[in-house]
Amino acid sequence: MSAVPKTHRRVVLVRRPPGEPAESDFRVEEVPMPEPRHGEVLVKVAYLSLDPYQRGRMRDAASYAAPVGLGEVMTGGIVGEVVKSENSRFKVGDVVEDRLGWQEYAIGGAPSMRVVDPSLAPISTANGVLGMPGMTAYFGLLEVGQPKTGETIVVSAASGAVGQVVGQIGKIMGCRVVGVAGGTKKCAFVKDELGFDACVDYKAEKDLDKTLLAACPKGIDVYFDNVGGEISDAVLRNINVFGRVALCGSISQYNATTPPTGPRLLGTFVGKRVRAQGFIVTDFAGKYEPAMRQMGEWIKSGKLKYREDVVEGIDKAPRAFIGMLRGENFGKMLVKM
Ligand code: NAP
């Protein structure tokens, strides 16, 4: 192991953007290396996870989680190696995962920190398919969407960290799976490499309703909603009686300066007896372990594939994050340190 340097870099939030974030909303700064105290560890970060929820933490608004303060390190999940330990749960050399922020080294050791088994899959997956996004897909689809064999599932942001896993689990469940994604490359990937039955390129299609109906000849039984907005309006207009909607996220609105208005579709929910439920992945925290084991087995047997989009260097994090919110990422967005 190389010696721990005297300083390291981190990214702090310096401004709350009203709409789309800019690189100037962040500052990359070099600071002295922290020293772990009793009960703490020092972690050398290997990968930082960039996720849409981090846009919400830039806003000073009531939410299920507290905002990042101005001048504070941006929040984010990491996977890394313990390089100093003052905590008997972790030893030097352990690979660990926790939400330690956008920085090259971090103090950890909280109860939320878990040891990652590097024999399961590459350690970057602890931020993706075998981490928060993977658990979101697993529980959001199976427990909230409750698909049955032979049903049709539609998932939006289909090539992304959550969407790609949702669709593949849907196939394992014996369902027809239709993705919605932006661009021919993303659609070809989910169909040809991940085995979805069809994919609708919402950026190219003029009539989303018509294309969705053609891809879903028996209608839509389960909608896994990652995006909200017009895509979701089109899916909901075509949902079946007793359909289910797993409300996972609404990324199409995360940079909006005013709450968007749109067609009011709640009448559909009544007439078709649709059940929609929002969820946060941590609702299922007590069940992660067996789910991770199951997902690990699916990866080993080749039933579950994953795609990552990796940029290198902490200074690239703000630009990559802004790009992800625009759909420029192709797969789980990660920063390799
Ligand atoms: P991701 O899909 O890897 O990346 C974001 C993707 O969103 C982009 O690649 C882009 O794909 C799509 N997108 C961006 N702007 C859009 C727009 N205006 N309309 C439609 N699609 C747009 O991100 P992820 O980590 O998997 O997250 C997906 C969703 O799940 C987000 O809404 C996130 O907040 C949510 N989430 C929720 C939970 C929870 O606990 N409820 C946990 C994790 C994630 P295209 O190029 O295909 O448009």
Coordinates of C-alpha atoms and ligand atoms in Angstrom, one line a residue:
M1 CA 0.0 0.0 0.0
S2 CA 1.3 3.5 -0.9
A3 CA 1.9 6.0 1.9
V4 CA -1.0 8.3 2.8
P5 CA -0.3 11.8 1.4
K6 CA -0.5 14.9 3.6
T7 CA -3.3 16.5 1.6
H8 CA -6.2 15.3 -0.6
R9 CA -8.9 16.9 -2.8
R10 CA -12.6 17.2 -2.3
V11 CA -15.6 18.9 -4.0
V12 CA -17.7 21.3 -2.0
L13 CA -21.0 23.0 -2.9
V14 CA -20.6 26.7 -3.2
R15 CA -24.0 27.8 -4.7
R16 CA -27.5 26.4 -5.0
P17 CA -28.5 26.5 -8.7
P18 CA -32.0 27.5 -9.4
G19 CA -32.2 25.3 -12.5
E20 CA -29.5 23.3 -14.2
P21 CA -26.3 23.1 -12.2
A22 CA -23.1 24.7 -13.5
E23 CA -19.5 23.7 -12.7
S24 CA -19.2 27.0 -10.9
D25 CA -21.7 25.7 -8.3
F26 CA -18.9 23.4 -7.1
R27 CA -15.3 24.0 -5.9
V28 CA -12.5 21.5 -6.0
E29 CA -10.3 22.2 -3.0
E30 CA -7.1 20.7 -1.5
V31 CA -7.3 20.1 2.3
P32 CA -5.1 18.5 4.9
M33 CA -5.5 14.7 5.4
P34 CA -7.8 13.9 8.3
E35 CA -6.7 11.6 11.0
P36 CA -9.2 8.9 12.3
R37 CA -10.1 9.2 16.0
H38 CA -11.4 6.4 18.2
G39 CA -14.1 4.4 16.4
E40 CA -13.2 5.9 13.0
V41 CA -11.3 4.7 9.9
L42 CA -9.6 6.6 7.1
V43 CA -10.8 5.4 3.7
K44 CA -9.0 5.9 0.4
V45 CA -11.8 6.3 -2.1
A46 CA -11.6 4.1 -5.2
Y47 CA -14.9 5.0 -6.9
L48 CA -17.4 7.8 -6.3
S49 CA -21.0 7.2 -7.3
L50 CA -22.8 10.1 -9.1
D51 CA -26.6 9.7 -8.7
P52 CA -29.6 11.9 -9.6
Y53 CA -30.7 12.2 -5.9
Q54 CA -27.6 14.4 -5.3
R55 CA -29.4 17.2 -7.3
G56 CA -32.1 17.2 -4.6
R57 CA -29.4 17.6 -1.9
M58 CA -28.2 20.8 -3.6
R59 CA -31.7 22.4 -2.9
D60 CA -32.5 23.9 0.5
A61 CA -35.9 22.4 0.7
A62 CA -37.8 20.0 2.9
S63 CA -37.1 16.4 1.9
Y64 CA -36.6 13.0 3.3
A65 CA -32.9 13.8 3.6
A66 CA -31.1 17.0 4.7
P67 CA -29.5 19.3 2.1
V68 CA -25.7 19.7 1.7
G69 CA -24.7 23.0 3.4
L70 CA -22.9 25.6 1.4
G71 CA -19.1 25.0 1.8
E72 CA -19.7 21.4 2.7
V73 CA -18.6 18.3 0.8
M74 CA -21.1 17.1 -1.8
T75 CA -22.9 14.0 -0.6
G76 CA -22.3 10.7 -2.5
G77 CA -21.7 7.0 -2.1
I78 CA -18.2 5.7 -2.4
V79 CA -16.4 2.4 -2.4
G80 CA -12.8 2.4 -1.2
E81 CA -10.1 0.8 1.0
V82 CA -9.5 1.2 4.7
V83 CA -6.0 2.7 5.1
K84 CA -6.0 3.5 8.8
S85 CA -8.4 2.0 11.4
E86 CA -9.3 2.9 14.9
N87 CA -12.5 0.8 14.7
S88 CA -12.4 -2.9 15.6
R89 CA -15.1 -3.7 12.9
F90 CA -12.8 -2.7 10.1
K91 CA -9.2 -3.6 9.4
V92 CA -6.6 -2.0 7.1
G93 CA -7.2 -3.4 3.6
D94 CA -10.9 -3.9 3.9
V95 CA -13.0 -2.7 0.9
V96 CA -15.9 -0.7 2.3
E97 CA -18.9 1.2 1.0
D98 CA -20.8 4.1 2.5
R99 CA -22.0 7.6 1.7
L100 CA -18.7 9.5 2.5
G101 CA -19.0 12.2 -0.2
W102 CA -17.1 13.6 -3.2
Q103 CA -13.5 13.3 -1.9
E104 CA -10.3 11.3 -2.4
Y105 CA -10.0 10.3 1.3
A106 CA -12.7 10.3 3.9
I107 CA -13.3 9.5 7.6
G108 CA -15.7 6.6 8.0
G109 CA -16.7 4.0 10.5
A110 CA -20.4 4.7 11.0
P111 CA -22.9 1.8 11.4
S112 CA -24.0 2.4 7.8
M113 CA -20.5 1.4 6.5
R114 CA -20.4 -2.1 5.1
V115 CA -17.5 -4.4 4.1
V116 CA -17.7 -5.3 0.4
D117 CA -16.7 -8.8 -0.8
P118 CA -14.4 -8.2 -3.8
S119 CA -14.8 -11.9 -4.9
L120 CA -18.4 -11.3 -5.8
A121 CA -17.8 -8.8 -8.7
P122 CA -15.5 -5.8 -9.4
I123 CA -15.7 -3.4 -6.4
S124 CA -17.2 -0.6 -8.5
T125 CA -20.5 -2.6 -8.5
A126 CA -20.9 -1.8 -4.8
N127 CA -22.0 1.6 -6.1
G128 CA -24.2 0.1 -8.8
V129 CA -25.7 -3.2 -9.6
L130 CA -24.7 -4.6 -6.2
G131 CA -25.4 -1.4 -4.3
M132 CA -28.0 1.3 -4.0
P133 CA -29.2 1.4 -7.6
G134 CA -29.4 -2.4 -7.8
M135 CA -31.4 -2.6 -4.6
T136 CA -33.7 0.2 -5.9
A137 CA -34.4 -1.9 -9.0
Y138 CA -34.8 -5.2 -7.1
F139 CA -37.2 -4.0 -4.5
G140 CA -39.0 -1.3 -6.5
L141 CA -39.9 -3.9 -9.2
L142 CA -40.5 -7.0 -7.1
E143 CA -42.1 -5.5 -4.0
V144 CA -43.7 -2.3 -5.3
G145 CA -44.4 -3.2 -9.0
Q146 CA -45.2 -6.9 -8.1
P147 CA -45.0 -8.2 -11.7
K148 CA -46.5 -11.6 -12.6
T149 CA -45.2 -14.0 -15.2
G150 CA -46.4 -13.0 -18.6
E151 CA -47.2 -9.4 -17.7
T152 CA -45.8 -6.4 -19.6
I153 CA -43.4 -4.0 -17.8
V154 CA -42.3 -0.6 -19.0
V155 CA -39.3 1.0 -17.5
S156 CA -38.1 4.5 -18.3
A157 CA -34.4 5.6 -18.2
A158 CA -34.0 2.0 -19.3
S159 CA -30.2 2.1 -20.0
G160 CA -29.3 3.8 -16.7
A161 CA -28.1 2.4 -13.4
V162 CA -31.6 1.4 -12.1
G163 CA -33.4 0.9 -15.4
Q164 CA -31.0 -1.6 -16.8
V165 CA -31.4 -3.8 -13.7
V166 CA -35.2 -3.4 -13.6
G167 CA -35.6 -4.7 -17.2
Q168 CA -33.3 -7.7 -16.7
I169 CA -35.1 -8.8 -13.5
G170 CA -38.3 -8.4 -15.4
K171 CA -37.0 -10.8 -18.0
I172 CA -35.9 -13.3 -15.3
M173 CA -39.5 -13.0 -13.9
G174 CA -40.8 -14.1 -17.3
C175 CA -42.3 -10.8 -18.3
R176 CA -42.4 -8.8 -21.5
V177 CA -40.1 -5.9 -20.9
V178 CA -40.2 -2.6 -22.8
G179 CA -37.6 0.1 -22.1
V180 CA -37.9 3.8 -22.8
A181 CA -34.5 5.5 -23.4
G182 CA -33.0 8.5 -25.3
G183 CA -31.2 7.6 -28.5
T184 CA -30.6 4.7 -30.8
K185 CA -27.4 3.5 -29.1
K186 CA -29.1 3.2 -25.7
C187 CA -32.1 1.5 -27.2
A188 CA -29.9 -1.0 -29.1
F189 CA -28.0 -1.7 -25.9
V190 CA -31.0 -2.6 -23.8
K191 CA -32.5 -4.7 -26.6
D192 CA -29.5 -6.5 -28.1
E193 CA -27.2 -6.8 -25.0
L194 CA -29.6 -6.9 -22.1
G195 CA -32.4 -8.8 -23.8
F196 CA -35.3 -6.4 -23.4
D197 CA -38.1 -7.2 -25.8
A198 CA -38.4 -3.7 -27.2
C199 CA -37.2 -0.2 -26.5
V200 CA -38.8 3.1 -27.4
D201 CA -36.5 6.0 -28.3
Y202 CA -38.4 8.9 -26.8
K203 CA -36.1 11.4 -28.4
A204 CA -36.9 10.2 -31.9
E205 CA -40.6 9.2 -31.6
K206 CA -43.2 11.8 -32.5
D207 CA -46.1 9.8 -31.2
L208 CA -45.1 8.1 -28.0
D209 CA -48.5 6.7 -27.3
K210 CA -48.7 4.9 -30.6
T211 CA -45.1 3.5 -30.4
L212 CA -45.7 2.3 -26.8
L213 CA -48.9 0.6 -27.8
A214 CA -47.2 -1.2 -30.7
A215 CA -44.4 -2.4 -28.3
C216 CA -47.0 -3.5 -25.7
P217 CA -49.8 -5.3 -27.6
K218 CA -51.4 -6.5 -24.4
G219 CA -51.1 -3.1 -22.7
I220 CA -48.9 -2.2 -19.7
D221 CA -49.3 -3.9 -16.4
V222 CA -46.3 -2.5 -14.5
Y223 CA -44.7 0.9 -15.0
F224 CA -41.3 1.5 -13.3
D225 CA -41.2 5.3 -13.4
N226 CA -37.7 6.8 -13.3
V227 CA -38.4 10.0 -15.2
G228 CA -41.9 11.5 -14.7
G229 CA -43.2 14.2 -17.2
E230 CA -44.4 13.5 -20.7
I231 CA -42.9 9.9 -20.9
S232 CA -44.9 8.9 -17.9
D233 CA -48.0 10.6 -19.2
A234 CA -47.8 8.5 -22.3
V235 CA -47.2 5.3 -20.4
L236 CA -50.1 6.0 -17.9
R237 CA -52.5 6.6 -20.8
N238 CA -51.9 3.0 -21.9
I239 CA -51.8 1.3 -18.5
N240 CA -54.0 -1.8 -18.0
V241 CA -56.8 -2.2 -15.5
F242 CA -55.3 -3.1 -12.1
G243 CA -51.9 -1.9 -13.3
R244 CA -49.2 -1.0 -10.9
V245 CA -46.8 2.0 -10.9
A246 CA -43.5 2.0 -8.9
L247 CA -42.7 5.7 -8.5
C248 CA -38.9 5.7 -8.3
G249 CA -37.9 9.1 -9.5
S250 CA -38.8 12.0 -11.8
I251 CA -35.4 13.1 -13.3
S252 CA -37.1 15.0 -16.1
Q253 CA -38.1 17.6 -13.4
Y254 CA -35.0 17.7 -11.2
N255 CA -33.6 20.9 -12.8
A256 CA -37.0 22.6 -13.3
T257 CA -37.2 26.1 -11.9
T258 CA -41.0 26.0 -11.4
P259 CA -43.2 23.0 -10.8
P260 CA -44.3 21.7 -14.2
T261 CA -47.9 21.4 -15.1
G262 CA -49.2 18.8 -17.4
P263 CA -52.1 16.5 -18.2
R264 CA -53.9 15.4 -15.0
L265 CA -54.1 11.7 -15.2
L266 CA -55.4 10.7 -11.8
G267 CA -58.8 9.9 -13.3
T268 CA -57.1 7.0 -15.1
F269 CA -56.0 5.6 -11.7
V270 CA -59.7 5.5 -10.6
G271 CA -61.2 4.1 -13.8
K272 CA -58.5 1.5 -14.2
R273 CA -58.0 0.8 -10.5
V274 CA -54.3 1.5 -10.8
R275 CA -52.1 1.4 -7.7
A276 CA -49.2 3.8 -7.7
Q277 CA -46.7 3.8 -4.8
G278 CA -43.6 5.9 -4.3
F279 CA -40.7 4.3 -2.5
I280 CA -37.2 5.1 -1.2
V281 CA -34.7 2.2 -1.5
T282 CA -33.8 2.4 2.2
D283 CA -37.4 1.3 3.0
F284 CA -36.1 -2.1 2.3
A285 CA -32.7 -1.8 4.0
G286 CA -33.4 -4.8 6.3
K287 CA -33.7 -7.1 3.3
Y288 CA -30.6 -6.1 1.3
E289 CA -28.4 -9.0 2.2
P290 CA -30.4 -11.9 0.6
A291 CA -31.2 -9.6 -2.4
M292 CA -27.5 -8.9 -2.9
R293 CA -26.7 -12.6 -2.7
Q294 CA -29.4 -13.3 -5.3
M295 CA -28.1 -10.5 -7.6
G296 CA -24.6 -11.8 -7.2
E297 CA -25.7 -15.2 -8.3
W298 CA -27.5 -13.7 -11.4
I299 CA -24.3 -11.8 -12.3
K300 CA -22.1 -15.0 -11.9
S301 CA -24.5 -17.0 -14.1
G302 CA -24.6 -14.3 -16.8
K303 CA -28.4 -13.6 -16.3
L304 CA -27.7 -10.1 -15.0
K305 CA -25.3 -7.8 -16.9
Y306 CA -24.4 -4.2 -16.1
R307 CA -22.8 -1.3 -17.9
E308 CA -20.8 1.5 -16.2
D309 CA -19.8 4.9 -17.4
V310 CA -16.5 5.8 -15.7
V311 CA -14.6 9.1 -15.7
E312 CA -11.3 9.6 -14.0
G313 CA -10.3 12.1 -11.4
I314 CA -12.3 14.0 -8.7
D315 CA -12.1 17.2 -10.6
K316 CA -14.2 15.6 -13.4
A317 CA -17.1 14.9 -11.0
P318 CA -19.1 18.2 -11.4
R319 CA -19.0 18.0 -15.2
A320 CA -20.0 14.3 -15.2
F321 CA -22.8 15.0 -12.8
I322 CA -24.2 17.8 -14.9
G323 CA -24.0 15.5 -17.9
M324 CA -25.8 12.6 -16.2
L325 CA -28.8 14.9 -15.5
R326 CA -28.8 15.7 -19.2
G327 CA -28.7 12.0 -20.2
E328 CA -25.0 12.1 -21.4
N329 CA -24.1 9.1 -19.2
F330 CA -24.5 5.6 -20.7
G331 CA -24.8 3.3 -17.7
K332 CA -24.0 3.7 -14.0
M333 CA -22.1 7.0 -13.7
L334 CA -18.9 6.6 -11.6
V335 CA -15.8 8.6 -10.9
K336 CA -12.6 6.6 -10.6
M337 CA -10.1 8.3 -8.3
Ligands
NAP1 P1 -29.4 6.9 -14.7 O1 -30.7 6.4 -15.3 O2 -28.2 6.1 -14.7 O3 -29.1 8.3 -15.3 C1 -30.0 9.3 -15.5 C2 -30.8 9.1 -16.8 O4 -32.0 9.8 -16.8 C3 -30.0 9.7 -18.0 O5 -29.0 8.8 -18.5 C4 -31.2 9.9 -19.0 O6 -31.3 8.8 -19.8 C5 -32.4 10.0 -18.1 N1 -33.0 11.4 -18.2 C6 -32.3 12.5 -17.9 N2 -33.2 13.6 -18.2 C7 -34.3 13.0 -18.7 C8 -35.5 13.6 -19.2 N3 -35.7 14.9 -19.2 N4 -36.5 12.7 -19.6 C9 -36.3 11.4 -19.6 N5 -35.2 10.8 -19.1 C10 -34.2 11.7 -18.7 O7 -29.8 7.3 -13.2 P2 -30.2 6.3 -12.0 O8 -29.3 6.4 -10.9 O9 -30.5 4.9 -12.6 O10 -31.6 6.9 -11.5 C11 -32.8 6.8 -12.3 C12 -34.0 7.3 -11.5 O11 -34.1 6.6 -10.3 C13 -33.8 8.8 -11.1 O12 -35.1 9.4 -11.2 C14 -33.4 8.6 -9.6 O13 -33.7 9.8 -8.9 C15 -34.2 7.5 -9.2 N6 -33.8 6.7 -8.0 C16 -34.6 6.6 -7.0 C17 -34.3 5.9 -5.9 C18 -35.3 5.6 -4.8 O14 -34.9 5.2 -3.7 N7 -36.5 6.0 -5.0 C19 -33.0 5.3 -5.8 C20 -32.1 5.5 -6.9 C21 -32.5 6.2 -8.0 P3 -31.9 8.9 -21.3 O15 -30.8 9.3 -22.2 O16 -32.5 7.6 -21.6 O17 -32.9 10.0 -21.3

